[in-house]
Amino acid sequence: GGATTSKVHTAVKIEENFTKGQTVHVLDASRSVPVVGKLLNDHKVGFVKEIQEDYQRLRDLHNKRRAKKEFLKIEDAHKNKFQIDFEKDKPVKPNLLGNKVFENYDLKEIAEYIDWTPFFRTWELAGKYPEILEDKIVGEECVKLFADATQMLHQIIDEKWLEARAVIGIWEANSVSDTIIEVNNGEANLQQLRQQSKKVAGVPSISLADFIAPKESGIQDYVGGFVVTTGLGIDEHIARFEADHDDYNSILLKALADRLAEAFAELMHKKVRLEYWGYATNENLDNEALIKENYKGIRPAPGYPACPDHTLKRELFKLLDATKLAGVELTESLAMFPTAAVSGFYFGNPQAKYFGLGKIAKDQIQEYAKQKNVSIESAEKWMSPNLSY
């Protein structure tokens, strides 16, 4: 489960190829408990049949859509790039150039930036916070859960169960070759991808590289990056709960650590906009406005819709020296450990916006593999959810 896959991806790419048992997609790993329960109880046969029928329906829909969808040649998609007048939207020179480390950051300050809505989703309670606390169906349970969560959160803060650590960086950058973001004159090349599905006239085929001034413009631009974690120190507490067979508090702690990590990313981004980069010094947004992303600039993360290639984490971690400075490691499959961690890039252009890459064609994969100096098979492996073929 999680943001790195989807129900459709599970149905199309995984389920049919796994013959030893039933594959089931969940939105979040913590939701696997009720699914396992269903697979172990007397209703297993009906549950599996329902899942298989649902996944077959998704495969049929996917195949119909794929047959209808048209794609631009990659060179035509590049010509249809998102246009920005960088003379008009001139990049703001950052107050910080290079990296900055934050150790033992105040958890109390971080907690002020928590978005509680996804916390309730972890427990399969659908609804927006704070309205969910008054919901006619689940409100009573949500109030109890929220009380337990806030009590544990106070304990986490007061007894320093977790350490919050971060490293951020802002570097000189320009775009080259349509989709490459060159950092510090070649210290790193952040290869991006471009939307390739055919669009109506006037709608651009966007790449994150479009939000960075081209090198040939002669305008110096910048890009940033970050790795934050609130998961350092969590293992001993999880082990304590698990030794007591206390699954509830174990899941509660993991969910709160994840929420604190997302809140820390929100807080760091705000400090970057107002202080370290300083391109939005007049910003005055409350937490609700931050959750709605009503700020200038974006912070896309590798593995998410605008930037689905997880391998970009390797370059990001090198630029930030993140394992040494933030205490976050990358696993073989490029997941982060501790798991209560968030990483991504900072784009400061006021026209930068979030988007979904969607499906891409083989000619872009071939171009991408060549520019990254990897095999086509390797590129296809990492980009498999986005392949149109």
PDB file of C-alpha atoms in Angstrom, residues 122-259:
ATOM      1  CA  THR A 122      -5.190   5.604   8.534  1.00  0.00           C
ATOM      2  CA  TRP A 123      -7.943   4.105  10.664  1.00  0.00           C
ATOM      3  CA  GLU A 124     -10.385   3.821   7.721  1.00  0.00           C
ATOM      4  CA  LEU A 125     -12.413   6.755   9.021  1.00  0.00           C
ATOM      5  CA  ALA A 126     -13.366   8.885   6.016  1.00  0.00           C
ATOM      6  CA  GLY A 127     -14.071  12.562   6.533  1.00  0.00           C
ATOM      7  CA  LYS A 128     -12.403  15.915   6.933  1.00  0.00           C
ATOM      8  CA  TYR A 129     -11.040  17.140  10.255  1.00  0.00           C
ATOM      9  CA  PRO A 130     -12.473  18.758  12.393  1.00  0.00           C
ATOM     10  CA  GLU A 131     -15.944  18.033  10.916  1.00  0.00           C
ATOM     11  CA  ILE A 132     -15.337  14.284  11.262  1.00  0.00           C
ATOM     12  CA  LEU A 133     -15.496  14.639  15.071  1.00  0.00           C
ATOM     13  CA  GLU A 134     -19.191  15.522  14.734  1.00  0.00           C
ATOM     14  CA  ASP A 135     -20.050  12.919  12.094  1.00  0.00           C
ATOM     15  CA  LYS A 136     -23.310  11.099  12.862  1.00  0.00           C
ATOM     16  CA  ILE A 137     -21.849   7.674  12.062  1.00  0.00           C
ATOM     17  CA  VAL A 138     -18.175   7.745  13.066  1.00  0.00           C
ATOM     18  CA  GLY A 139     -17.994  10.937  15.150  1.00  0.00           C
ATOM     19  CA  GLU A 140     -18.081   9.228  18.552  1.00  0.00           C
ATOM     20  CA  GLU A 141     -15.244   6.838  17.648  1.00  0.00           C
ATOM     21  CA  CYS A 142     -13.262   9.706  16.118  1.00  0.00           C
ATOM     22  CA  VAL A 143     -13.539  11.759  19.317  1.00  0.00           C
ATOM     23  CA  LYS A 144     -12.152   8.822  21.331  1.00  0.00           C
ATOM     24  CA  LEU A 145      -9.364   8.202  18.820  1.00  0.00           C
ATOM     25  CA  PHE A 146      -8.463  11.894  18.704  1.00  0.00           C
ATOM     26  CA  ALA A 147      -8.319  12.019  22.505  1.00  0.00           C
ATOM     27  CA  ASP A 148      -5.934   9.029  22.552  1.00  0.00           C
ATOM     28  CA  ALA A 149      -3.841  10.598  19.784  1.00  0.00           C
ATOM     29  CA  THR A 150      -3.514  13.984  21.471  1.00  0.00           C
ATOM     30  CA  GLN A 151      -2.662  12.326  24.780  1.00  0.00           C
ATOM     31  CA  MET A 152       0.109  10.290  23.126  1.00  0.00           C
ATOM     32  CA  LEU A 153       1.277  13.350  21.183  1.00  0.00           C
ATOM     33  CA  HIS A 154       1.759  15.251  24.459  1.00  0.00           C
ATOM     34  CA  GLN A 155       3.731  12.270  25.783  1.00  0.00           C
ATOM     35  CA  ILE A 156       5.894  12.160  22.632  1.00  0.00           C
ATOM     36  CA  ILE A 157       6.693  15.857  23.051  1.00  0.00           C
ATOM     37  CA  ASP A 158       7.093  15.986  26.844  1.00  0.00           C
ATOM     38  CA  GLU A 159       9.123  12.786  27.154  1.00  0.00           C
ATOM     39  CA  LYS A 160      11.073  13.325  23.904  1.00  0.00           C
ATOM     40  CA  TRP A 161      10.192   9.939  22.425  1.00  0.00           C
ATOM     41  CA  LEU A 162      11.190  11.097  18.929  1.00  0.00           C
ATOM     42  CA  GLU A 163      13.916  13.289  17.473  1.00  0.00           C
ATOM     43  CA  ALA A 164      13.089  15.600  14.576  1.00  0.00           C
ATOM     44  CA  ARG A 165      15.985  16.180  12.205  1.00  0.00           C
ATOM     45  CA  ALA A 166      16.151  17.847   8.798  1.00  0.00           C
ATOM     46  CA  VAL A 167      18.520  18.989   6.108  1.00  0.00           C
ATOM     47  CA  ILE A 168      17.489  21.499   3.466  1.00  0.00           C
ATOM     48  CA  GLY A 169      19.433  22.903   0.527  1.00  0.00           C
ATOM     49  CA  ILE A 170      19.047  25.555  -2.147  1.00  0.00           C
ATOM     50  CA  TRP A 171      21.339  25.456  -5.148  1.00  0.00           C
ATOM     51  CA  GLU A 172      22.006  27.231  -8.431  1.00  0.00           C
ATOM     52  CA  ALA A 173      20.159  25.494 -11.256  1.00  0.00           C
ATOM     53  CA  ASN A 174      19.121  25.799 -14.890  1.00  0.00           C
ATOM     54  CA  SER A 175      17.201  23.542 -17.247  1.00  0.00           C
ATOM     55  CA  VAL A 176      19.035  21.948 -20.174  1.00  0.00           C
ATOM     56  CA  SER A 177      17.982  19.553 -22.954  1.00  0.00           C
ATOM     57  CA  ASP A 178      14.268  20.222 -22.332  1.00  0.00           C
ATOM     58  CA  THR A 179      13.860  18.076 -19.217  1.00  0.00           C
ATOM     59  CA  ILE A 180      17.139  18.048 -17.280  1.00  0.00           C
ATOM     60  CA  ILE A 181      17.646  20.328 -14.268  1.00  0.00           C
ATOM     61  CA  GLU A 182      21.374  20.952 -14.003  1.00  0.00           C
ATOM     62  CA  VAL A 183      22.413  21.735 -10.420  1.00  0.00           C
ATOM     63  CA  ASN A 184      25.554  23.672  -9.487  1.00  0.00           C
ATOM     64  CA  ASN A 185      26.920  23.567 -13.054  1.00  0.00           C
ATOM     65  CA  GLY A 186      26.703  19.802 -13.362  1.00  0.00           C
ATOM     66  CA  GLU A 187      27.240  18.603  -9.778  1.00  0.00           C
ATOM     67  CA  ALA A 188      23.918  16.831 -10.264  1.00  0.00           C
ATOM     68  CA  ASN A 189      21.498  16.364 -13.156  1.00  0.00           C
ATOM     69  CA  LEU A 190      17.885  15.931 -12.073  1.00  0.00           C
ATOM     70  CA  GLN A 191      16.267  14.243 -15.062  1.00  0.00           C
ATOM     71  CA  GLN A 192      12.538  14.958 -15.269  1.00  0.00           C
ATOM     72  CA  LEU A 193       9.754  13.502 -17.392  1.00  0.00           C
ATOM     73  CA  ARG A 194       7.156  15.251 -19.540  1.00  0.00           C
ATOM     74  CA  GLN A 195       3.416  14.725 -19.975  1.00  0.00           C
ATOM     75  CA  GLN A 196       2.971  12.923 -23.289  1.00  0.00           C
ATOM     76  CA  SER A 197      -0.722  12.200 -23.718  1.00  0.00           C
ATOM     77  CA  LYS A 198      -2.337  14.202 -26.510  1.00  0.00           C
ATOM     78  CA  LYS A 199      -4.098  17.335 -25.251  1.00  0.00           C
ATOM     79  CA  VAL A 200      -6.536  19.853 -26.682  1.00  0.00           C
ATOM     80  CA  ALA A 201      -5.007  22.850 -28.449  1.00  0.00           C
ATOM     81  CA  GLY A 202      -3.428  25.374 -26.097  1.00  0.00           C
ATOM     82  CA  VAL A 203      -2.926  22.972 -23.180  1.00  0.00           C
ATOM     83  CA  PRO A 204       0.802  22.430 -22.485  1.00  0.00           C
ATOM     84  CA  SER A 205       2.654  19.153 -21.904  1.00  0.00           C
ATOM     85  CA  ILE A 206       4.233  19.937 -18.544  1.00  0.00           C
ATOM     86  CA  SER A 207       7.554  18.885 -17.053  1.00  0.00           C
ATOM     87  CA  LEU A 208       8.991  20.060 -13.731  1.00  0.00           C
ATOM     88  CA  ALA A 209      11.997  21.277 -15.730  1.00  0.00           C
ATOM     89  CA  ASP A 210       9.719  23.916 -17.318  1.00  0.00           C
ATOM     90  CA  PHE A 211       9.628  25.763 -13.980  1.00  0.00           C
ATOM     91  CA  ILE A 212      13.411  26.358 -14.072  1.00  0.00           C
ATOM     92  CA  ALA A 213      14.973  28.983 -16.370  1.00  0.00           C
ATOM     93  CA  PRO A 214      16.756  27.459 -19.409  1.00  0.00           C
ATOM     94  CA  LYS A 215      20.538  27.780 -19.389  1.00  0.00           C
ATOM     95  CA  GLU A 216      20.491  29.515 -22.776  1.00  0.00           C
ATOM     96  CA  SER A 217      18.398  32.345 -21.280  1.00  0.00           C
ATOM     97  CA  GLY A 218      21.412  33.518 -19.289  1.00  0.00           C
ATOM     98  CA  ILE A 219      19.179  33.872 -16.217  1.00  0.00           C
ATOM     99  CA  GLN A 220      20.449  32.200 -13.059  1.00  0.00           C
ATOM    100  CA  ASP A 221      17.726  30.120 -11.415  1.00  0.00           C
ATOM    101  CA  TYR A 222      17.629  27.947  -8.309  1.00  0.00           C
ATOM    102  CA  VAL A 223      16.155  24.705  -7.026  1.00  0.00           C
ATOM    103  CA  GLY A 224      15.963  23.354  -3.499  1.00  0.00           C
ATOM    104  CA  GLY A 225      15.644  20.029  -1.751  1.00  0.00           C
ATOM    105  CA  PHE A 226      14.884  18.614   1.665  1.00  0.00           C
ATOM    106  CA  VAL A 227      14.860  15.474   3.765  1.00  0.00           C
ATOM    107  CA  VAL A 228      13.068  15.556   7.117  1.00  0.00           C
ATOM    108  CA  THR A 229      12.345  12.861   9.680  1.00  0.00           C
ATOM    109  CA  THR A 230      10.518  12.537  12.975  1.00  0.00           C
ATOM    110  CA  GLY A 231      11.177   8.813  13.230  1.00  0.00           C
ATOM    111  CA  LEU A 232      14.516   8.775  15.038  1.00  0.00           C
ATOM    112  CA  GLY A 233      14.072   6.984  18.379  1.00  0.00           C
ATOM    113  CA  ILE A 234      10.758   5.344  17.488  1.00  0.00           C
ATOM    114  CA  ASP A 235      12.029   1.738  17.446  1.00  0.00           C
ATOM    115  CA  GLU A 236      12.412   1.304  21.215  1.00  0.00           C
ATOM    116  CA  HIS A 237       8.840   2.490  21.830  1.00  0.00           C
ATOM    117  CA  ILE A 238       7.393   0.301  19.065  1.00  0.00           C
ATOM    118  CA  ALA A 239       9.304  -2.666  20.501  1.00  0.00           C
ATOM    119  CA  ARG A 240       7.869  -1.893  23.954  1.00  0.00           C
ATOM    120  CA  PHE A 241       4.293  -1.842  22.630  1.00  0.00           C
ATOM    121  CA  GLU A 242       4.802  -4.987  20.566  1.00  0.00           C
ATOM    122  CA  ALA A 243       6.297  -6.811  23.557  1.00  0.00           C
ATOM    123  CA  ASP A 244       3.018  -6.037  25.364  1.00  0.00           C
ATOM    124  CA  HIS A 245       1.020  -7.155  22.278  1.00  0.00           C
ATOM    125  CA  ASP A 246      -0.345  -3.600  22.187  1.00  0.00           C
ATOM    126  CA  ASP A 247      -1.061  -3.231  18.454  1.00  0.00           C
ATOM    127  CA  TYR A 248      -3.335  -0.230  18.985  1.00  0.00           C
ATOM    128  CA  ASN A 249      -0.677   1.996  20.549  1.00  0.00           C
ATOM    129  CA  SER A 250       1.975   0.688  18.130  1.00  0.00           C
ATOM    130  CA  ILE A 251      -0.123   1.764  15.133  1.00  0.00           C
ATOM    131  CA  LEU A 252      -1.079   5.008  16.912  1.00  0.00           C
ATOM    132  CA  LEU A 253       2.576   5.937  17.442  1.00  0.00           C
ATOM    133  CA  LYS A 254       3.522   5.111  13.836  1.00  0.00           C
ATOM    134  CA  ALA A 255       0.584   7.167  12.542  1.00  0.00           C
ATOM    135  CA  LEU A 256       1.553  10.150  14.731  1.00  0.00           C
ATOM    136  CA  ALA A 257       5.204   9.916  13.676  1.00  0.00           C
ATOM    137  CA  ASP A 258       4.088   9.991  10.026  1.00  0.00           C
ATOM    138  CA  ARG A 259       1.850  13.017  10.666  1.00  0.00           C
TER     139      ARG A 259
END
